[in-house]
Short mmCIF file of C-alpha atoms in Angstrom, two decimals:
data_model
loop_
_atom_site.label_atom_id
_atom_site.label_comp_id
_atom_site.label_asym_id
_atom_site.label_seq_id
_atom_site.Cartn_x
_atom_site.Cartn_y
_atom_site.Cartn_z
CA UNK A 1 -20.50 -22.33 -293.61
CA UNK A 2 -20.51 -21.43 -289.92
CA UNK A 3 -21.93 -23.71 -287.25
CA UNK A 4 -24.79 -21.38 -286.35
CA UNK A 5 -25.73 -21.07 -290.05
CA UNK A 6 -25.96 -24.86 -290.26
CA UNK A 7 -28.04 -24.96 -287.06
CA UNK A 8 -30.44 -22.33 -288.44
CA UNK A 9 -30.89 -24.21 -291.73
CA UNK A 10 -31.52 -27.48 -289.87
CA UNK A 11 -34.02 -25.75 -287.59
CA UNK A 12 -35.84 -24.26 -290.60
CA UNK A 13 -36.04 -27.70 -292.23
CA UNK A 14 -37.37 -29.19 -288.99
CA UNK A 15 -40.10 -26.55 -288.84
CA UNK A 16 -40.97 -27.20 -292.50
CA UNK A 17 -41.19 -30.97 -291.90
CA UNK A 18 -43.21 -30.71 -288.68
CA UNK A 19 -45.54 -28.15 -290.24
CA UNK A 20 -46.19 -30.37 -293.25
CA UNK A 21 -46.81 -33.41 -291.03
CA UNK A 22 -49.22 -31.53 -288.79
CA UNK A 23 -51.05 -29.44 -291.40
CA UNK A 24 -51.00 -31.54 -294.59
CA UNK A 25 -50.55 -28.22 -296.38
CA UNK A 26 -47.46 -27.86 -298.56
CA UNK A 27 -48.15 -24.18 -299.26
CA UNK A 28 -48.27 -23.30 -295.56
CA UNK A 29 -45.09 -25.32 -294.99
CA UNK A 30 -43.25 -23.60 -297.83
CA UNK A 31 -44.52 -20.20 -296.67
CA UNK A 32 -43.18 -20.79 -293.16
CA UNK A 33 -39.89 -22.07 -294.60
CA UNK A 34 -39.45 -18.81 -296.53
CA UNK A 35 -40.41 -16.69 -293.48
CA UNK A 36 -38.02 -18.52 -291.14
CA UNK A 37 -35.22 -18.48 -293.73
CA UNK A 38 -35.66 -14.74 -294.38
CA UNK A 39 -35.86 -13.98 -290.65
CA UNK A 40 -32.56 -15.71 -289.99
CA UNK A 41 -30.55 -14.14 -292.79
CA UNK A 42 -32.11 -10.66 -292.55
CA UNK A 43 -32.43 -10.30 -288.77
CA UNK A 44 -31.05 -13.04 -286.54
CA UNK A 45 -27.75 -13.61 -288.34
CA UNK A 46 -26.76 -9.94 -288.00
CA UNK A 47 -27.31 -10.06 -284.23
CA UNK A 48 -25.41 -13.33 -283.88
CA UNK A 49 -22.51 -12.05 -286.00
CA UNK A 50 -22.29 -8.93 -283.86
CA UNK A 51 -22.29 -11.09 -280.72
CA UNK A 52 -19.50 -13.32 -282.08
CA UNK A 53 -17.46 -10.32 -283.26
CA UNK A 54 -17.73 -8.58 -279.88
CA UNK A 55 -16.61 -11.76 -278.10
CA UNK A 56 -13.68 -12.08 -280.50
CA UNK A 57 -12.67 -8.44 -280.12
CA UNK A 58 -12.91 -8.52 -276.32
CA UNK A 59 -10.77 -11.67 -276.21
CA UNK A 60 -8.17 -10.05 -278.47
CA UNK A 61 -8.27 -6.87 -276.40
CA UNK A 62 -7.80 -8.55 -273.02
CA UNK A 63 -5.07 -10.83 -274.34
CA UNK A 64 -3.27 -7.93 -276.00
CA UNK A 65 -3.31 -5.79 -272.85
CA UNK A 66 -2.19 -8.58 -270.53
CA UNK A 67 0.66 -9.80 -272.76
CA UNK A 68 1.77 -6.24 -273.51
CA UNK A 69 1.97 -5.21 -269.86
CA UNK A 70 3.76 -8.38 -268.71
CA UNK A 71 6.39 -8.06 -271.47
CA UNK A 72 6.81 -4.32 -270.90
CA UNK A 73 7.40 -4.85 -267.18
CA UNK A 74 10.21 -7.34 -267.84
CA UNK A 75 11.89 -5.86 -270.94
CA UNK A 76 10.88 -2.16 -270.80
CA UNK A 77 10.51 -2.03 -274.60
CA UNK A 78 7.35 -0.87 -276.34
CA UNK A 79 8.33 -2.65 -279.55
CA UNK A 80 8.85 -6.03 -277.87
CA UNK A 81 5.76 -5.56 -275.74
CA UNK A 82 3.67 -4.78 -278.83
CA UNK A 83 4.95 -7.85 -280.68
CA UNK A 84 4.12 -10.01 -277.64
CA UNK A 85 0.62 -8.54 -277.46
CA UNK A 86 -0.16 -9.32 -281.09
CA UNK A 87 0.62 -13.04 -280.93
CA UNK A 88 -2.22 -15.59 -281.34
CA UNK A 89 -4.93 -13.11 -282.29
CA UNK A 90 -7.94 -13.34 -284.62
CA UNK A 91 -7.68 -13.01 -288.39
CA UNK A 92 -9.51 -9.68 -288.29
CA UNK A 93 -7.00 -8.25 -285.83
CA UNK A 94 -4.06 -9.60 -287.85
CA UNK A 95 -5.39 -7.92 -290.99
CA UNK A 96 -5.64 -4.60 -289.16
CA UNK A 97 -2.18 -5.03 -287.63
CA UNK A 98 -0.61 -5.73 -291.04
CA UNK A 99 -1.89 -2.38 -292.27
CA UNK A 100 0.01 -0.48 -289.56
CA UNK A 101 3.57 -1.44 -290.49
CA UNK A 102 4.69 2.17 -291.02
CA UNK A 103 3.60 3.32 -287.55
CA UNK A 104 5.59 3.34 -284.33
CA UNK A 105 4.49 0.98 -281.56
CA UNK A 106 2.80 3.78 -279.60
CA UNK A 107 1.03 5.05 -282.73
CA UNK A 108 -0.27 1.52 -283.29
CA UNK A 109 -1.53 1.39 -279.69
CA UNK A 110 -3.33 4.70 -280.21
CA UNK A 111 -4.76 3.59 -283.54
CA UNK A 112 -6.16 0.38 -282.03
CA UNK A 113 -8.57 2.50 -279.99
CA UNK A 114 -10.71 2.52 -283.14
CA UNK A 115 -10.86 -1.28 -283.08
CA UNK A 116 -10.82 -2.00 -279.34
CA UNK A 117 -13.66 0.39 -278.52
CA UNK A 118 -13.86 -0.67 -274.88
CA UNK A 119 -13.34 1.53 -271.83
CA UNK A 120 -10.61 -0.79 -270.50
CA UNK A 121 -8.53 -0.21 -273.64
CA UNK A 122 -8.80 3.57 -273.22
CA UNK A 123 -7.59 3.07 -269.64
CA UNK A 124 -4.72 0.95 -270.97
CA UNK A 125 -3.59 3.70 -273.39
CA UNK A 126 -3.61 6.23 -270.53
CA UNK A 127 -1.53 3.88 -268.38
CA UNK A 128 1.05 3.48 -271.16
CA UNK A 129 1.17 7.25 -271.73
CA UNK A 130 1.70 7.82 -268.00
CA UNK A 131 4.43 5.17 -267.89
CA UNK A 132 6.24 6.79 -270.83
CA UNK A 133 6.11 10.19 -269.13
CA UNK A 134 6.88 9.21 -265.52
CA UNK A 135 8.37 5.72 -265.64
CA UNK A 136 7.87 3.40 -262.69
CA UNK A 137 6.53 -0.14 -262.36
CA UNK A 138 3.97 -0.54 -265.13
CA UNK A 139 2.29 -3.49 -263.40
CA UNK A 140 1.62 -1.37 -260.31
CA UNK A 141 0.29 1.44 -262.50
CA UNK A 142 -2.05 -0.99 -264.23
CA UNK A 143 -3.14 -3.03 -261.19
CA UNK A 144 -6.70 -1.69 -261.14
CA UNK A 145 -6.93 -2.11 -264.92
CA UNK A 146 -5.87 -5.77 -264.78
CA UNK A 147 -8.34 -6.40 -261.94
CA UNK A 148 -11.13 -4.88 -264.05
CA UNK A 149 -10.17 -7.06 -267.02
CA UNK A 150 -10.29 -10.19 -264.86
CA UNK A 151 -13.70 -9.15 -263.55
CA UNK A 152 -15.07 -8.62 -267.06
CA UNK A 153 -13.59 -11.91 -268.32
CA UNK A 154 -15.23 -13.79 -265.44
CA UNK A 155 -18.53 -12.06 -266.21
CA UNK A 156 -18.30 -12.94 -269.92
CA UNK A 157 -17.42 -16.60 -269.21
CA UNK A 158 -20.30 -16.87 -266.75
CA UNK A 159 -22.70 -15.29 -269.24
CA UNK A 160 -21.59 -17.66 -272.03
CA UNK A 161 -22.08 -20.67 -269.73
CA UNK A 162 -25.58 -19.51 -268.74
CA UNK A 163 -26.51 -18.75 -272.37
CA UNK A 164 -25.51 -22.23 -273.51
CA UNK A 165 -27.61 -23.81 -270.77
CA UNK A 166 -30.59 -21.57 -271.52
CA UNK A 167 -30.31 -22.28 -275.27
CA UNK A 168 -30.39 -26.03 -274.68
CA UNK A 169 -33.36 -25.80 -272.29
CA UNK A 170 -35.26 -23.37 -274.52
CA UNK A 171 -35.08 -25.40 -277.69
CA UNK A 172 -35.58 -28.69 -275.85
CA UNK A 173 -38.98 -27.47 -274.58
CA UNK A 174 -40.05 -26.36 -278.05
CA UNK A 175 -38.90 -29.63 -279.64
CA UNK A 176 -40.91 -31.50 -277.03
CA UNK A 177 -43.97 -29.53 -278.08
CA UNK A 178 -43.21 -30.50 -281.70
CA UNK A 179 -43.11 -34.15 -280.63
CA UNK A 180 -46.49 -33.78 -278.91
CA UNK A 181 -48.02 -32.42 -282.12
CA UNK A 182 -46.49 -35.22 -284.18
CA UNK A 183 -47.72 -37.79 -281.64
CA UNK A 184 -51.27 -36.43 -281.90
CA UNK A 185 -51.03 -36.47 -285.68
CA UNK A 186 -49.86 -40.09 -285.88
CA UNK A 187 -51.55 -41.78 -282.93
CA UNK A 188 -54.92 -40.01 -283.14
CA UNK A 189 -55.04 -39.71 -286.88
CA UNK A 190 -58.84 -39.74 -287.35
CA UNK A 191 -59.51 -37.31 -284.52
CA UNK A 192 -56.67 -35.06 -285.67
CA UNK A 193 -58.10 -34.93 -289.22
CA UNK A 194 -61.42 -33.76 -287.79
CA UNK A 195 -59.64 -30.99 -285.85
CA UNK A 196 -57.60 -30.07 -288.92
CA UNK A 197 -60.77 -29.54 -290.93
CA UNK A 198 -61.72 -26.77 -288.49
CA UNK A 199 -60.67 -23.28 -289.59
CA UNK A 200 -60.11 -22.26 -285.99
CA UNK A 201 -57.68 -25.13 -285.37
CA UNK A 202 -55.87 -24.37 -288.63
CA UNK A 203 -55.46 -20.70 -287.63
CA UNK A 204 -54.20 -21.77 -284.18
CA UNK A 205 -51.69 -24.06 -285.87
CA UNK A 206 -50.37 -21.16 -287.96
CA UNK A 207 -50.24 -19.00 -284.83
CA UNK A 208 -48.24 -21.71 -283.05
CA UNK A 209 -45.45 -21.67 -285.68
CA UNK A 210 -45.41 -17.88 -285.79
CA UNK A 211 -45.22 -17.86 -282.00
CA UNK A 212 -42.17 -20.11 -282.18
CA UNK A 213 -40.52 -17.61 -284.55
CA UNK A 214 -41.32 -14.74 -282.19
CA UNK A 215 -39.95 -16.80 -279.29
CA UNK A 216 -36.66 -17.23 -281.17
CA UNK A 217 -36.50 -13.48 -281.80
CA UNK A 218 -37.15 -12.73 -278.12
CA UNK A 219 -34.56 -15.30 -277.06
CA UNK A 220 -31.89 -13.75 -279.30
CA UNK A 221 -32.62 -10.25 -277.99
CA UNK A 222 -32.41 -11.45 -274.39
CA UNK A 223 -29.46 -13.85 -274.42
CA UNK A 224 -27.26 -12.99 -277.41
CA UNK A 225 -25.63 -10.11 -275.52
CA UNK A 226 -22.02 -9.72 -274.35
CA UNK A 227 -21.71 -8.04 -270.90
CA UNK A 228 -19.26 -5.41 -272.16
CA UNK A 229 -20.23 -2.27 -274.01
CA UNK A 230 -18.41 -0.80 -276.97
CA UNK A 231 -17.94 2.94 -277.08
CA UNK A 232 -17.87 5.42 -279.94
CA UNK A 233 -14.27 6.24 -280.77
CA UNK A 234 -13.40 9.87 -280.22
CA UNK A 235 -10.04 11.18 -281.36
CA UNK A 236 -8.22 13.06 -278.63
#
């Protein structure tokens, strides 16, 4: 089980517990549990998986390009450069790489355009093609490409740092609101029971938990985004 799956299950259980404490209604609590659980596995998890996969692919891509170019500049061998570029990569990349054993190094580079569907990788393939045709210092040919990769990496790292901070702040505020509800339920028990007997208050309570679900959905759409776009692969 992945860490974010465990977090989602814990969050769903927290909502179930808080809802039961504040509503005294097991059916409402179970209903919300099912809604939150379904939302995560049918909607949120797909977006989070795509986010994680894009981060993983971009990391593999940038590492592959950098290692490949550095090795090629020193040894002038596509085969050795390719081997250097494939070291310490993700399991998904390794599986793909193992299926290309019958290809030449340049054919593998071309084929990886289907996997590394980023504009910087297309630029990388063009640089390698130009180097094979004209020769020259490959690091000079790829200077602008390497600068662009560093810029994107800095942007991704900054975005990840901001997202972590925002995630902590976001859920901290909502958990504080949960604590306020629980405090009212326990410390003002008689008064709270009177409010709970009101249909309007009960509807507002349901709306509160649905609002929290919508807030999670909005948060995911806003912050679970990698600042690098993938492109549709087009065969030359």
